mmCIF file of C-alpha atoms in Angstrom:
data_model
loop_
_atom_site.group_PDB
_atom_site.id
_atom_site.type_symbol
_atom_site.label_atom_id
_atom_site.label_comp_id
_atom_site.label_asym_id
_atom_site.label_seq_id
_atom_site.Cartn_x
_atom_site.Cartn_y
_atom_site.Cartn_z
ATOM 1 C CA UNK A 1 -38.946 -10.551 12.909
ATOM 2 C CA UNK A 2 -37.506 -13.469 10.990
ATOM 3 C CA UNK A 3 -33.879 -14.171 12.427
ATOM 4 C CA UNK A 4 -31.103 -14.105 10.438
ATOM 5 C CA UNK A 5 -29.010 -17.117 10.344
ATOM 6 C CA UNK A 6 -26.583 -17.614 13.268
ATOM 7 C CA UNK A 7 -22.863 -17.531 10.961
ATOM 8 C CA UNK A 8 -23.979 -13.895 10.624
ATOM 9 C CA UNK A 9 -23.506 -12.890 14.607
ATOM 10 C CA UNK A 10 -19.886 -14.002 13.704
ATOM 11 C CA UNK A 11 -19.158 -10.880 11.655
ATOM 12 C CA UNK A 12 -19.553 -7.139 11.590
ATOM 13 C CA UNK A 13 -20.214 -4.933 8.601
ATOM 14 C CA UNK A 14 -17.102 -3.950 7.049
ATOM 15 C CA UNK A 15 -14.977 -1.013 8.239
ATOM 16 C CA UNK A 16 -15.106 0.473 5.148
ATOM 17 C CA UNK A 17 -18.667 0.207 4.575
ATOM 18 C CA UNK A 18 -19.198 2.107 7.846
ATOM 19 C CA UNK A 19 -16.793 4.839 7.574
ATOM 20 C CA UNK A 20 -17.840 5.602 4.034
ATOM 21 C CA UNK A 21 -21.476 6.223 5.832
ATOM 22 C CA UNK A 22 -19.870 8.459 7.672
ATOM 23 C CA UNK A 23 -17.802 10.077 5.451
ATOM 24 C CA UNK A 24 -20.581 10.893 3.575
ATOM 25 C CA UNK A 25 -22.615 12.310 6.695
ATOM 26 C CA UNK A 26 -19.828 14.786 7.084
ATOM 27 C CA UNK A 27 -19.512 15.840 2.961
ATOM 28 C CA UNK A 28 -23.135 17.962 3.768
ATOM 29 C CA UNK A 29 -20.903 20.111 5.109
ATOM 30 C CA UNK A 30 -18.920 22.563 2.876
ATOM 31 C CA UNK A 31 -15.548 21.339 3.212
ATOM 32 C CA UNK A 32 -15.709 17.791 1.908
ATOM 33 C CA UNK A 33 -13.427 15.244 3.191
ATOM 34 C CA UNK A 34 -10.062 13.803 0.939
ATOM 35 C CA UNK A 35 -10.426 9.949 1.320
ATOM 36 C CA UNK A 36 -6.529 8.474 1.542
ATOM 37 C CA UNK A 37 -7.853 5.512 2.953
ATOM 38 C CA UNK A 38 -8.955 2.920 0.646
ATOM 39 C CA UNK A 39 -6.708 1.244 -2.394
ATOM 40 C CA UNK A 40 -8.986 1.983 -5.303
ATOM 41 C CA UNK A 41 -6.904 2.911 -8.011
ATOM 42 C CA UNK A 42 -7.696 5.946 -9.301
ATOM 43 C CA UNK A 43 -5.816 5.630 -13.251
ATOM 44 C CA UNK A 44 -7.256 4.460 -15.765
ATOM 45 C CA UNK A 45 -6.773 1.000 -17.680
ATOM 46 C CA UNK A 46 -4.440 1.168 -20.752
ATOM 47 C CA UNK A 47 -6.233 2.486 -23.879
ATOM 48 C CA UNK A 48 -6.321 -0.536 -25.701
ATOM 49 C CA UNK A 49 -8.055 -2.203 -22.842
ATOM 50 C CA UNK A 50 -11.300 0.389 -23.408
ATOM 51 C CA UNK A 51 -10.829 -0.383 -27.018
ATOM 52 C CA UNK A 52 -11.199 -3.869 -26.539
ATOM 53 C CA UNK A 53 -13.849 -3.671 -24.453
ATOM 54 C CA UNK A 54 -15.714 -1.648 -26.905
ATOM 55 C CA UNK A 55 -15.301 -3.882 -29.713
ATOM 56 C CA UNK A 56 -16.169 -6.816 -28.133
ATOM 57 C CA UNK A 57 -19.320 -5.630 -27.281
ATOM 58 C CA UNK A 58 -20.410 -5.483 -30.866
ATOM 59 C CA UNK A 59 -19.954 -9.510 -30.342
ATOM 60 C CA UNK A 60 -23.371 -11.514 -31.505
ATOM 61 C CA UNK A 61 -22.876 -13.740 -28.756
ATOM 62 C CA UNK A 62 -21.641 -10.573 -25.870
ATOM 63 C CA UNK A 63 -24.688 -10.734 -24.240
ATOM 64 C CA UNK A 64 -25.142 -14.385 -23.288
ATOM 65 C CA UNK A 65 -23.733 -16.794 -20.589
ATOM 66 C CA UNK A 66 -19.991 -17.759 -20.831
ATOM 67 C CA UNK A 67 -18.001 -20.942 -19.562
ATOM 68 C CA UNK A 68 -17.907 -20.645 -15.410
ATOM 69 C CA UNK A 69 -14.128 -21.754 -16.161
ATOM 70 C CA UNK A 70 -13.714 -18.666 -18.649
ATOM 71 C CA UNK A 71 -12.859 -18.336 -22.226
ATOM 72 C CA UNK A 72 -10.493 -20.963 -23.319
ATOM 73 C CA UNK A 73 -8.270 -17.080 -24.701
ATOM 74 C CA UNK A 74 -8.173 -15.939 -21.188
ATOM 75 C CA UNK A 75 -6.758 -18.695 -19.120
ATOM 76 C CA UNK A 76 -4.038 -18.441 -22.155
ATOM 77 C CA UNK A 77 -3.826 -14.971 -21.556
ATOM 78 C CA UNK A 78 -3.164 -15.437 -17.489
ATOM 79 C CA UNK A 79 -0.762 -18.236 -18.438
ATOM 80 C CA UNK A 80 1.026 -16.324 -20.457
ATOM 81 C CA UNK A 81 1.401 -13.519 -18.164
ATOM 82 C CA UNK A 82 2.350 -16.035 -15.478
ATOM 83 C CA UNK A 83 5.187 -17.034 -17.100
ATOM 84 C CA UNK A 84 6.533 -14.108 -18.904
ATOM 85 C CA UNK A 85 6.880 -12.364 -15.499
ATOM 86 C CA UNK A 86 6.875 -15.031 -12.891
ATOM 87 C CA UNK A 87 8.838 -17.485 -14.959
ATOM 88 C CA UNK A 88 5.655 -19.997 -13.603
ATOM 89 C CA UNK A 89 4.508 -22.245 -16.553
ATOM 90 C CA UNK A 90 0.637 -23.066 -16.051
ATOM 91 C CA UNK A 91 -1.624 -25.149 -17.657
ATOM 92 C CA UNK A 92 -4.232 -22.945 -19.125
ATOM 93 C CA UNK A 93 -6.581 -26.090 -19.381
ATOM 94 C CA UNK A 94 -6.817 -27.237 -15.345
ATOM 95 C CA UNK A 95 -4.359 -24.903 -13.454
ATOM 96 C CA UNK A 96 -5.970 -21.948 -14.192
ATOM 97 C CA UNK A 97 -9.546 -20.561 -12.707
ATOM 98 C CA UNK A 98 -10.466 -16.849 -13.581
ATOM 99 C CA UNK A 99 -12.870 -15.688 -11.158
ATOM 100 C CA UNK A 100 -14.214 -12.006 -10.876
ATOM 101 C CA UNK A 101 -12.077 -11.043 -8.736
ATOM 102 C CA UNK A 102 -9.693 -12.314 -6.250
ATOM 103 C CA UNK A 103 -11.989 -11.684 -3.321
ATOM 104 C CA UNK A 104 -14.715 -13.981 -4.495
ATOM 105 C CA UNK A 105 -11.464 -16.559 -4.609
ATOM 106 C CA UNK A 106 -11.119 -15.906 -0.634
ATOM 107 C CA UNK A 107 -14.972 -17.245 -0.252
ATOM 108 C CA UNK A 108 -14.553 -20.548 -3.033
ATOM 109 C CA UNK A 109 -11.477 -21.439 -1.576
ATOM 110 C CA UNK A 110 -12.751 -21.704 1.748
ATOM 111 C CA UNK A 111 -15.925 -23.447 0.552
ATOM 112 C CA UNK A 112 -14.477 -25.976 -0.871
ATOM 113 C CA UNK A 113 -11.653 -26.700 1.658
ATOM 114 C CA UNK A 114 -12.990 -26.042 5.167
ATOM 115 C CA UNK A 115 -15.398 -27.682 7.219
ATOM 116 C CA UNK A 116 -16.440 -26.470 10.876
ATOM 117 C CA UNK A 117 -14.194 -26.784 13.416
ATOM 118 C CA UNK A 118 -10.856 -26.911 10.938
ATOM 119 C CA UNK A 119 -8.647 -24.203 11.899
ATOM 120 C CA UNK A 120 -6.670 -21.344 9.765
ATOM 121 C CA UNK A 121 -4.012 -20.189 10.429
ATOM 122 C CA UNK A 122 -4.757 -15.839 9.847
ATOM 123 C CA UNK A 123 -1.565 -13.460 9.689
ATOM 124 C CA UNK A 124 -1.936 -10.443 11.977
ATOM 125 C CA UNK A 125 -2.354 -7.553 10.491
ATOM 126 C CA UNK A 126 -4.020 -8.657 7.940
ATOM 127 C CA UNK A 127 -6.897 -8.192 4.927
ATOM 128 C CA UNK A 128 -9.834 -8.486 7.159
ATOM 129 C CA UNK A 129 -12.041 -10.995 4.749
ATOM 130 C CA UNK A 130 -9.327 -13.636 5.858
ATOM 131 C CA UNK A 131 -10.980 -13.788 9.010
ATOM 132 C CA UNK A 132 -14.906 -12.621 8.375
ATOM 133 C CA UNK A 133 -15.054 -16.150 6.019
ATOM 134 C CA UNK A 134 -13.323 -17.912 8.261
ATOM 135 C CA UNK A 135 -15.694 -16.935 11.023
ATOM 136 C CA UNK A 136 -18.661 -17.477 8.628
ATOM 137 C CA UNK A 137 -18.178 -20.869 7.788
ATOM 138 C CA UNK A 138 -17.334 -22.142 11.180
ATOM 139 C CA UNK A 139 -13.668 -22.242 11.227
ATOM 140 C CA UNK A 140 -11.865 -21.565 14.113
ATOM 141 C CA UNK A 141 -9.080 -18.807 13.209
ATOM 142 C CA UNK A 142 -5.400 -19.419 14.694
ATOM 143 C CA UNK A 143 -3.952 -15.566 14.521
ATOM 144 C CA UNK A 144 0.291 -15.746 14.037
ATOM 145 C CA UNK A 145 1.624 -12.314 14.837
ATOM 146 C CA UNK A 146 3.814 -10.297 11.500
ATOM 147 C CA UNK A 147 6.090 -7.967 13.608
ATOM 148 C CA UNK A 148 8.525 -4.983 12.285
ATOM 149 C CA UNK A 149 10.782 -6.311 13.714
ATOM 150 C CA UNK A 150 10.905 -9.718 12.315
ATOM 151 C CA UNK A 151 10.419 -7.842 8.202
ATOM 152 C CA UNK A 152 6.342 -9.389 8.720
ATOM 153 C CA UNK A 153 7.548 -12.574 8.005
ATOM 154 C CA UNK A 154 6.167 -15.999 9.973
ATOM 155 C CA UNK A 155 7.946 -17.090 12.889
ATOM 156 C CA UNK A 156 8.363 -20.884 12.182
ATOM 157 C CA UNK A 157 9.519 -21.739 14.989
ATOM 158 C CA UNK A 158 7.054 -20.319 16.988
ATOM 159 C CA UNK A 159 4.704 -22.181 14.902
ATOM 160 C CA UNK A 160 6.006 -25.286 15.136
ATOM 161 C CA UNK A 161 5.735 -25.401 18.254
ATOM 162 C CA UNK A 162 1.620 -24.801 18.083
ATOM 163 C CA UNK A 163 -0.372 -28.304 17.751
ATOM 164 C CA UNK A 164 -1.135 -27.659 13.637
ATOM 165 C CA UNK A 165 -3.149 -30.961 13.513
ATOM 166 C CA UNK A 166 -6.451 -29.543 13.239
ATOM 167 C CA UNK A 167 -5.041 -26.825 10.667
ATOM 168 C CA UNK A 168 -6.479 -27.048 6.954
ATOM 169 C CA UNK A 169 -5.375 -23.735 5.330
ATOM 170 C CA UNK A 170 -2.737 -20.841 5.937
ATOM 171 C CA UNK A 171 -3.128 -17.658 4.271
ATOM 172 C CA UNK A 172 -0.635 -15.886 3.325
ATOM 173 C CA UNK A 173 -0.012 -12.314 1.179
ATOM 174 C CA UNK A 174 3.369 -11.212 -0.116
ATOM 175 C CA UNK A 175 3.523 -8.436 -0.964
ATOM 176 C CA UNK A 176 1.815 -7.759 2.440
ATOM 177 C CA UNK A 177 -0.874 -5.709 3.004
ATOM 178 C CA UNK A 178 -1.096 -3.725 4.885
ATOM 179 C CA UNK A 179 2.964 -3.084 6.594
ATOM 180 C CA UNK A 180 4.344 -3.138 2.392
ATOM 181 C CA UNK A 181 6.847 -6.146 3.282
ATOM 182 C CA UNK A 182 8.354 -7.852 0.606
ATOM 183 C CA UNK A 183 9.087 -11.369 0.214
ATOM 184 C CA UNK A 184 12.464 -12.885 -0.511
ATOM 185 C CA UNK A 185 12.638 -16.594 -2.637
ATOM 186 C CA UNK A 186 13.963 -18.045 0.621
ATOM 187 C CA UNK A 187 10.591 -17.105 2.526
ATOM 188 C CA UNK A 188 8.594 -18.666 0.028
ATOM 189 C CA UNK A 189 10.566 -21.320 0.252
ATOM 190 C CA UNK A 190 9.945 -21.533 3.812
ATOM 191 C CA UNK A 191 6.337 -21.238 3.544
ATOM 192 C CA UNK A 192 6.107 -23.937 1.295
ATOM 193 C CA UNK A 193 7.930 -26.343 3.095
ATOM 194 C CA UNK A 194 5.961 -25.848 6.090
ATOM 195 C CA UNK A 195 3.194 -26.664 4.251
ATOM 196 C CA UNK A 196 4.305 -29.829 2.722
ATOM 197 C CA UNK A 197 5.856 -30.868 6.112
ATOM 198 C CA UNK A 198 2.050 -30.182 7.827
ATOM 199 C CA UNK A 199 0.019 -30.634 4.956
ATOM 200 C CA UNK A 200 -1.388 -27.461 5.269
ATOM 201 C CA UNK A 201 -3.020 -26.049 1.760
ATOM 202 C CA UNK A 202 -1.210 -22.559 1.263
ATOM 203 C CA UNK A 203 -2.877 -19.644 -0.254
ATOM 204 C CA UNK A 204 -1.026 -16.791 -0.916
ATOM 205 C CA UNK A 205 -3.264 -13.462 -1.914
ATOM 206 C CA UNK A 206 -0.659 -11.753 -4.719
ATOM 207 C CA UNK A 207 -2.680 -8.800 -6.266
ATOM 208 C CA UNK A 208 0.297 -6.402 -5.382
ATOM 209 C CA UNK A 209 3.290 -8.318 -7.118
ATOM 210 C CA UNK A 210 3.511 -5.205 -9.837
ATOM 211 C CA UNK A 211 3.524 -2.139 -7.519
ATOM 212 C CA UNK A 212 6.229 -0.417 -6.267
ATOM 213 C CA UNK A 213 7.950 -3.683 -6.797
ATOM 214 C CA UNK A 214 11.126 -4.285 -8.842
ATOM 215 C CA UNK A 215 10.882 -8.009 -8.375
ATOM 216 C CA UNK A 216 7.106 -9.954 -9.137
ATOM 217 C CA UNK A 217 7.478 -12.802 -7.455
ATOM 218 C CA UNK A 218 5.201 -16.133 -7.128
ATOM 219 C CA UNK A 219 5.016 -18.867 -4.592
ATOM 220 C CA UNK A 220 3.996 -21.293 -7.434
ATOM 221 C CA UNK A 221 7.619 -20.651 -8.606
ATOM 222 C CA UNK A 222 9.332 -22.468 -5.746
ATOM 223 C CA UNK A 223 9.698 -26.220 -6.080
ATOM 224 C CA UNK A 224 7.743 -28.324 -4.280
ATOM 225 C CA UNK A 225 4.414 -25.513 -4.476
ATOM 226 C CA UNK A 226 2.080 -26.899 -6.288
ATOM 227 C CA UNK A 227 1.777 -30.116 -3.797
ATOM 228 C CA UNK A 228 0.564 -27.649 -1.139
ATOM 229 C CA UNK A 229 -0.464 -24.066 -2.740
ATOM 230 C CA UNK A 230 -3.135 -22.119 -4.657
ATOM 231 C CA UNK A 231 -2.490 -18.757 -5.080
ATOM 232 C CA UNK A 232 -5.094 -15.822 -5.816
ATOM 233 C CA UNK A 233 -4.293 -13.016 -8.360
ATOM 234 C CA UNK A 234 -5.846 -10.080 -10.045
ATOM 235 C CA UNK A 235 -5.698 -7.103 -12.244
ATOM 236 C CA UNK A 236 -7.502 -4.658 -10.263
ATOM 237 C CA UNK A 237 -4.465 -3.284 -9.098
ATOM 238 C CA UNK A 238 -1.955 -4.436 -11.582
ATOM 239 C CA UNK A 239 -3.786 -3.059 -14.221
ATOM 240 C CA UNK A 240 -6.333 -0.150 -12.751
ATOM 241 C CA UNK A 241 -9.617 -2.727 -13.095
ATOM 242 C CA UNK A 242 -10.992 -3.291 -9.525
ATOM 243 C CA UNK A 243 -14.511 -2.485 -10.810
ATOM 244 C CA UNK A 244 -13.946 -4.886 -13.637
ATOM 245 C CA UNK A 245 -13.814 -7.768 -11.116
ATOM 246 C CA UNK A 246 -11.332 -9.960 -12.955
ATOM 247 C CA UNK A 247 -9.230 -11.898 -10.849
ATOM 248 C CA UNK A 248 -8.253 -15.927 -11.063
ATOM 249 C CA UNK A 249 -6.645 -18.462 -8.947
ATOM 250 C CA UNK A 250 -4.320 -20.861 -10.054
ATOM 251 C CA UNK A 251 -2.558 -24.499 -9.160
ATOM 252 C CA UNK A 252 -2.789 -27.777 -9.450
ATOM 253 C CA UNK A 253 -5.305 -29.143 -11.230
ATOM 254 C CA UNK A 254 -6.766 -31.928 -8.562
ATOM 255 C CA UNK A 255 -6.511 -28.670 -6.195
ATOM 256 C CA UNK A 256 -8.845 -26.971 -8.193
ATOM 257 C CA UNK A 257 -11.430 -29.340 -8.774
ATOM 258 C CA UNK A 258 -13.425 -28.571 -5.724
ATOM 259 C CA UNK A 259 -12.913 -24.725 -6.418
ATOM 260 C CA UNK A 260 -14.644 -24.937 -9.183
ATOM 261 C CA UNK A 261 -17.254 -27.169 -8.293
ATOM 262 C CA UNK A 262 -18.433 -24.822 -5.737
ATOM 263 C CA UNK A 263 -18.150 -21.801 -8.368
ATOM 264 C CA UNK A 264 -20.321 -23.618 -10.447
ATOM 265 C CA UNK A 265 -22.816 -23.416 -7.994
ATOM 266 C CA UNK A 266 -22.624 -19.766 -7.050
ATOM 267 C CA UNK A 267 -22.628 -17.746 -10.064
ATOM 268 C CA UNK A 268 -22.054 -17.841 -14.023
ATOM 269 C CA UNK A 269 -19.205 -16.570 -16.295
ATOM 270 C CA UNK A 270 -18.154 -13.064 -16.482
ATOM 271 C CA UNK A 271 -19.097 -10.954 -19.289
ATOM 272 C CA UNK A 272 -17.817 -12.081 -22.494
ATOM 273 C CA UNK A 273 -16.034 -8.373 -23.645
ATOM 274 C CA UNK A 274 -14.170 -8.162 -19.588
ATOM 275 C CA UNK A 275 -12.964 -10.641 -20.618
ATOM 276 C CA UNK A 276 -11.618 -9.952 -24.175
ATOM 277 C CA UNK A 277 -11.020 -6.425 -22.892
ATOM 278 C CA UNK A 278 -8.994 -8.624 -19.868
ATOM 279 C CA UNK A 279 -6.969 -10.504 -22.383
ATOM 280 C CA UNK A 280 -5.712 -7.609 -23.882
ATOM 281 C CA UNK A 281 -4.864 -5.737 -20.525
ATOM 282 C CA UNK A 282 -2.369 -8.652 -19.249
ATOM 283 C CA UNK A 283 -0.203 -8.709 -22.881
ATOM 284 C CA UNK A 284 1.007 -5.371 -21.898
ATOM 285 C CA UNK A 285 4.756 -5.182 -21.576
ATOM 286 C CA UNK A 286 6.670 -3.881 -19.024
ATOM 287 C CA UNK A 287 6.588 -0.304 -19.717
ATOM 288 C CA UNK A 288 2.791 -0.196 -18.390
ATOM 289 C CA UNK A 289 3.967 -1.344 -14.729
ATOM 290 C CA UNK A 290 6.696 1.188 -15.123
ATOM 291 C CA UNK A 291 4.551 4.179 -16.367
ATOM 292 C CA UNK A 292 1.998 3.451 -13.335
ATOM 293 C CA UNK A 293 4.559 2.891 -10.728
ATOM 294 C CA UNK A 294 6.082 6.300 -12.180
ATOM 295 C CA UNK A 295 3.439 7.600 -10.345
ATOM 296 C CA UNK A 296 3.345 6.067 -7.491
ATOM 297 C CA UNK A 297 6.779 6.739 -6.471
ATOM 298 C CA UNK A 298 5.864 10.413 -6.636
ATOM 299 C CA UNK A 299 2.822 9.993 -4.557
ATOM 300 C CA UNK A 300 4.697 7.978 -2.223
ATOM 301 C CA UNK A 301 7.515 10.823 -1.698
ATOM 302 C CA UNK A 302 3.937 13.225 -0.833
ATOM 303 C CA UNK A 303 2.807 10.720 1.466
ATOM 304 C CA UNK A 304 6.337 10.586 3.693
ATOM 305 C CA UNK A 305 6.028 13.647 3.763
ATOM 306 C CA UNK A 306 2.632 14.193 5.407
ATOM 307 C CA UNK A 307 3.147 11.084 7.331
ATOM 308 C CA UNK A 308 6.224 13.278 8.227
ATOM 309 C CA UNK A 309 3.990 15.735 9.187
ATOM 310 C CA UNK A 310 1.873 13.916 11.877
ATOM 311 C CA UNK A 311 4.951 12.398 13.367
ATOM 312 C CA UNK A 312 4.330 8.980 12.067
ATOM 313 C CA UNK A 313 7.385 6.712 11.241
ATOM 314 C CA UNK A 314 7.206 4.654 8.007
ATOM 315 C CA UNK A 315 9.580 1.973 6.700
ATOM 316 C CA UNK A 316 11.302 3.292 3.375
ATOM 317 C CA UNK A 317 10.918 -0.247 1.871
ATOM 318 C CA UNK A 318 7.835 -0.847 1.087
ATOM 319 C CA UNK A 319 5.803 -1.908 -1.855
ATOM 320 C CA UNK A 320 2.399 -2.023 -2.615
ATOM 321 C CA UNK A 321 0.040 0.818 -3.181
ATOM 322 C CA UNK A 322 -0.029 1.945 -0.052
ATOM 323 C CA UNK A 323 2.461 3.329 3.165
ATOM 324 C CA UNK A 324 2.132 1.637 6.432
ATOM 325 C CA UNK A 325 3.835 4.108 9.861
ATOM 326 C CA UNK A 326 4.129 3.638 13.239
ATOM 327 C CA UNK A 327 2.466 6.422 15.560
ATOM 328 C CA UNK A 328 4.103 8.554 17.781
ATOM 329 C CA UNK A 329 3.488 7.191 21.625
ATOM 330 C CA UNK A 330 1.128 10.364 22.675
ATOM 331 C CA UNK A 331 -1.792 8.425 20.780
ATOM 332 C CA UNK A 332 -3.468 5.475 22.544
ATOM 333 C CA UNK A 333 -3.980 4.146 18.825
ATOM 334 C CA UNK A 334 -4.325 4.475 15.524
ATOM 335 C CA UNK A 335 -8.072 4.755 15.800
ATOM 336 C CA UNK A 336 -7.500 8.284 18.085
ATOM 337 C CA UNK A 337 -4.910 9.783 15.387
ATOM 338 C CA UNK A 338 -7.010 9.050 12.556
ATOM 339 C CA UNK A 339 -10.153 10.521 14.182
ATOM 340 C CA UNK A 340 -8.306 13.372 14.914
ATOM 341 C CA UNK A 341 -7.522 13.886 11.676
ATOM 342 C CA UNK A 342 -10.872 13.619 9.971
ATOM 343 C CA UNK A 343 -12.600 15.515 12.531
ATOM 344 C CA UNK A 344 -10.269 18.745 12.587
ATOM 345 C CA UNK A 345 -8.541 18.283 8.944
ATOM 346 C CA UNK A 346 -11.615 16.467 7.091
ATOM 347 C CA UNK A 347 -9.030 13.881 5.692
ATOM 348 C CA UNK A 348 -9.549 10.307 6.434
ATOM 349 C CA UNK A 349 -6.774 7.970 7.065
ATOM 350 C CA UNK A 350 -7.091 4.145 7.779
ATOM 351 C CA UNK A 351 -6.253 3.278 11.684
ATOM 352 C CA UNK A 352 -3.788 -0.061 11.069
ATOM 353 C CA UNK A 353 -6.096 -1.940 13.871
ATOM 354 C CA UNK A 354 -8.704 -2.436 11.282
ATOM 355 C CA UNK A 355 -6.438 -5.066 10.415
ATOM 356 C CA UNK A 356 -5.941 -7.170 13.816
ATOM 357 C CA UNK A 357 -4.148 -5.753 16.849
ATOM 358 C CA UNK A 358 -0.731 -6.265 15.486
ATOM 359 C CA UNK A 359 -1.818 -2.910 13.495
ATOM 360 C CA UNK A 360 -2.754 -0.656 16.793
ATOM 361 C CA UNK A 361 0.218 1.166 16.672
ATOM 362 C CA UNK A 362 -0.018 2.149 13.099
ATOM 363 C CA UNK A 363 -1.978 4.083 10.299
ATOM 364 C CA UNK A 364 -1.999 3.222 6.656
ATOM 365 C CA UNK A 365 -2.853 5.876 3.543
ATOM 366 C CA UNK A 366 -3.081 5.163 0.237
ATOM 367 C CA UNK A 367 -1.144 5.778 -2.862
ATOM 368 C CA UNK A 368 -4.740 5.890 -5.136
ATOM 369 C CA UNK A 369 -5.189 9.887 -4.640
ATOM 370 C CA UNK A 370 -3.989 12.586 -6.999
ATOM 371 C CA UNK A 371 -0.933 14.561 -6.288
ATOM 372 C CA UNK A 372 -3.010 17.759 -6.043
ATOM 373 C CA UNK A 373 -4.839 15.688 -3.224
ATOM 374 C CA UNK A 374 -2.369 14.508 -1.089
ATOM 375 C CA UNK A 375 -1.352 18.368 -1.201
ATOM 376 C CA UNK A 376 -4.584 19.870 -0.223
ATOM 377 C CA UNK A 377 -4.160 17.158 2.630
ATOM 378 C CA UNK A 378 -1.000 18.376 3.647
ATOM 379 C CA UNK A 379 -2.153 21.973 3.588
ATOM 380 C CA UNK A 380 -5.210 21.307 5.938
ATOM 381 C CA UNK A 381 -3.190 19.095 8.331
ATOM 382 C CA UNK A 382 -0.533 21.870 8.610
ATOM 383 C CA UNK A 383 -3.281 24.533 9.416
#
């Protein structure tokens, strides 16, 4: 057998890839099981968005390659958005990259930044890709611990006191995901002065800004930012497109540079009507975030209650699209309650230690079910 290459013994197949096998194994049955697990949002994109798409692929030129920096109306329309609700002013020209989707912006990012050896510095818990590209491109990961009882924000001082010379990027994701933790301004403003005072390139992951969240907010809005930070957005949450893969990153220009030269080497642009049909979706006005977190807030008030339910303890301020509990103590983890659960209930819920051990004591469900499903969850748990 021809080996694979060694960066791959670094990894493991993605938890959700495996449980979905799974999942599926037990839907031969004739109960079939109610996913709560994974944050695919389940509404649809505004109307207008369709439309658009629709129309643009009538375009005589719809079908051919497009600029691997995007349509010159796009970056406008990201720019736009950028600074009609993060007050951030952007330079559609050089400070803005759309990419198809902000995951792909996870993999450039490194690519162009990190060589072997240079370490990262990885919140825990945390989105697990974070660590798998770290591991794949020879980086040497540096966990620092988010704790309940510290709101999931950094220690500083606790990292200060770490050697940091050998450290070339810090990720970072406010609104967090998974524990829902907010940031304040004044946490930004920490994060960005650590990185200016350890020239350390910040990246902070913001696709959850808009949900359940009264307050978008954006690193690149503190002073100072843009001499140390990138950040990664998208609209596959914002705006109901994560099969659309539109996302973008956006900063400095010089910052930039090398992100793009490696993007030009991976793939091409996206398809010309995403990215009309994109254009159209971010000049919606505020009453779109408000309509979708309309129903969010009544999923939410489901969800306490089944997390209720199975004696889990969840923070009431949370945003995001999903809710984040603590177990009760009779369960070794959150692996054991949410295997109970899909085994006697057929409902799966995500164990938090999917996310690094800082997440053992927790489970997380999503808000991207149907009222009428979180019910029928509730009703099989009871029984």
């Amino acid at each position: 057998m021809i080996q694979p290459a060694n960066r791959t013994q670094g990894i493991k197949e993605y938890y959700f890839s495996i449980k979905l096998k799974e999942i599926a194994k037990l839907n031969e049955g004739k109960v079939k099981v109610l996913n709560l697990g994974i944050g695919d949002p389940d509404m649809s994109p505004s109307e207008d968005t369709w439309e658009m798409l629709k129309e643009a692929c009538s375009h005589p030129k719809s079908h051919g390659y497009q600029s691997y920096q995007g349509i010159p109306a796009l970056r406008e329309g990201f720019s736009k958005w950028y600074k009609t609700f993060y007050n951030v002013n952007l330079n559609p020209a050089n400070e803005i990259l759309p990419l198809m989707g902000s995951k792909e912006g996870i993999m450039v990012t490194s690519l162009a930044y990190l060589n072997e050896g240079d370490e990262v510095l990885i919140p825990n818990p945390s989105y697990p890709t974070y660590t798998s590209v770290t591991n794949l491109l020879g980086g040497k990961i540096v966990s620092y611990p988010l704790i309940e009882e510290n709101n999931y924000q950094p220690d500083f001082e606790a990292l200060e006191k770490r050697d940091l010379s050998k450290v070339k990027i810090m990720w970072v994701n406010y609104p967090h995901m998974p524990t829902g933790a907010r940031a304040s301004r004044e946490l930004l403003e920490k994060i960005v002065a650590f990185g200016r005072k350890y020239k350390i390139l910040i990246v902070n992951d913001n696709p959850y800004s808009f949900i359940l969240n009264d307050s978008p907010m954006s690193i690149m809005s503190i002073e100072g930012a843009k001499d140390c930070c990138i950040e990664l957005n998208s609209l596959s949450k914002s705006h109901n497109m994560p099969g659309w893969r539109v996302g973008m990153i956006c900063g400095k220009a010089e910052m930039l540079e090398p992100v793009l030269k490696v993007k030009t080497n991976m793939d091409s642009g996206m398809f010309y009507p995403v990215q009309q049909a994109a254009i159209k979706a971010l000049s919606q006005d505020k009453s779109w975030y408000e309509s979708i977190n309309k129903v969010y807030k009544t999923r939410r008030k489901l969800v306490f209650q089944l997390m209720k339910l199975i004696e889990c303890t969840p923070r009431e301020d949370q945003g995001g699209m999903f809710v984040w509990a603590a177990i009760p103590e009779k369960y070794k983890d959150g692996y054991e309650l949410s295997d109970k659960i899909l085994n006697t209930a057929k409902v799966f819920i995500t164990p938090g230690g999917i996310f690094g051990d800082q997440g053992d004591k927790y489970i997380r469900i999503s808000l991207c079910s149907s009222e009428a499903v979180i019910e029928e969850a509730i009703k099989r748990i009871k029984k």
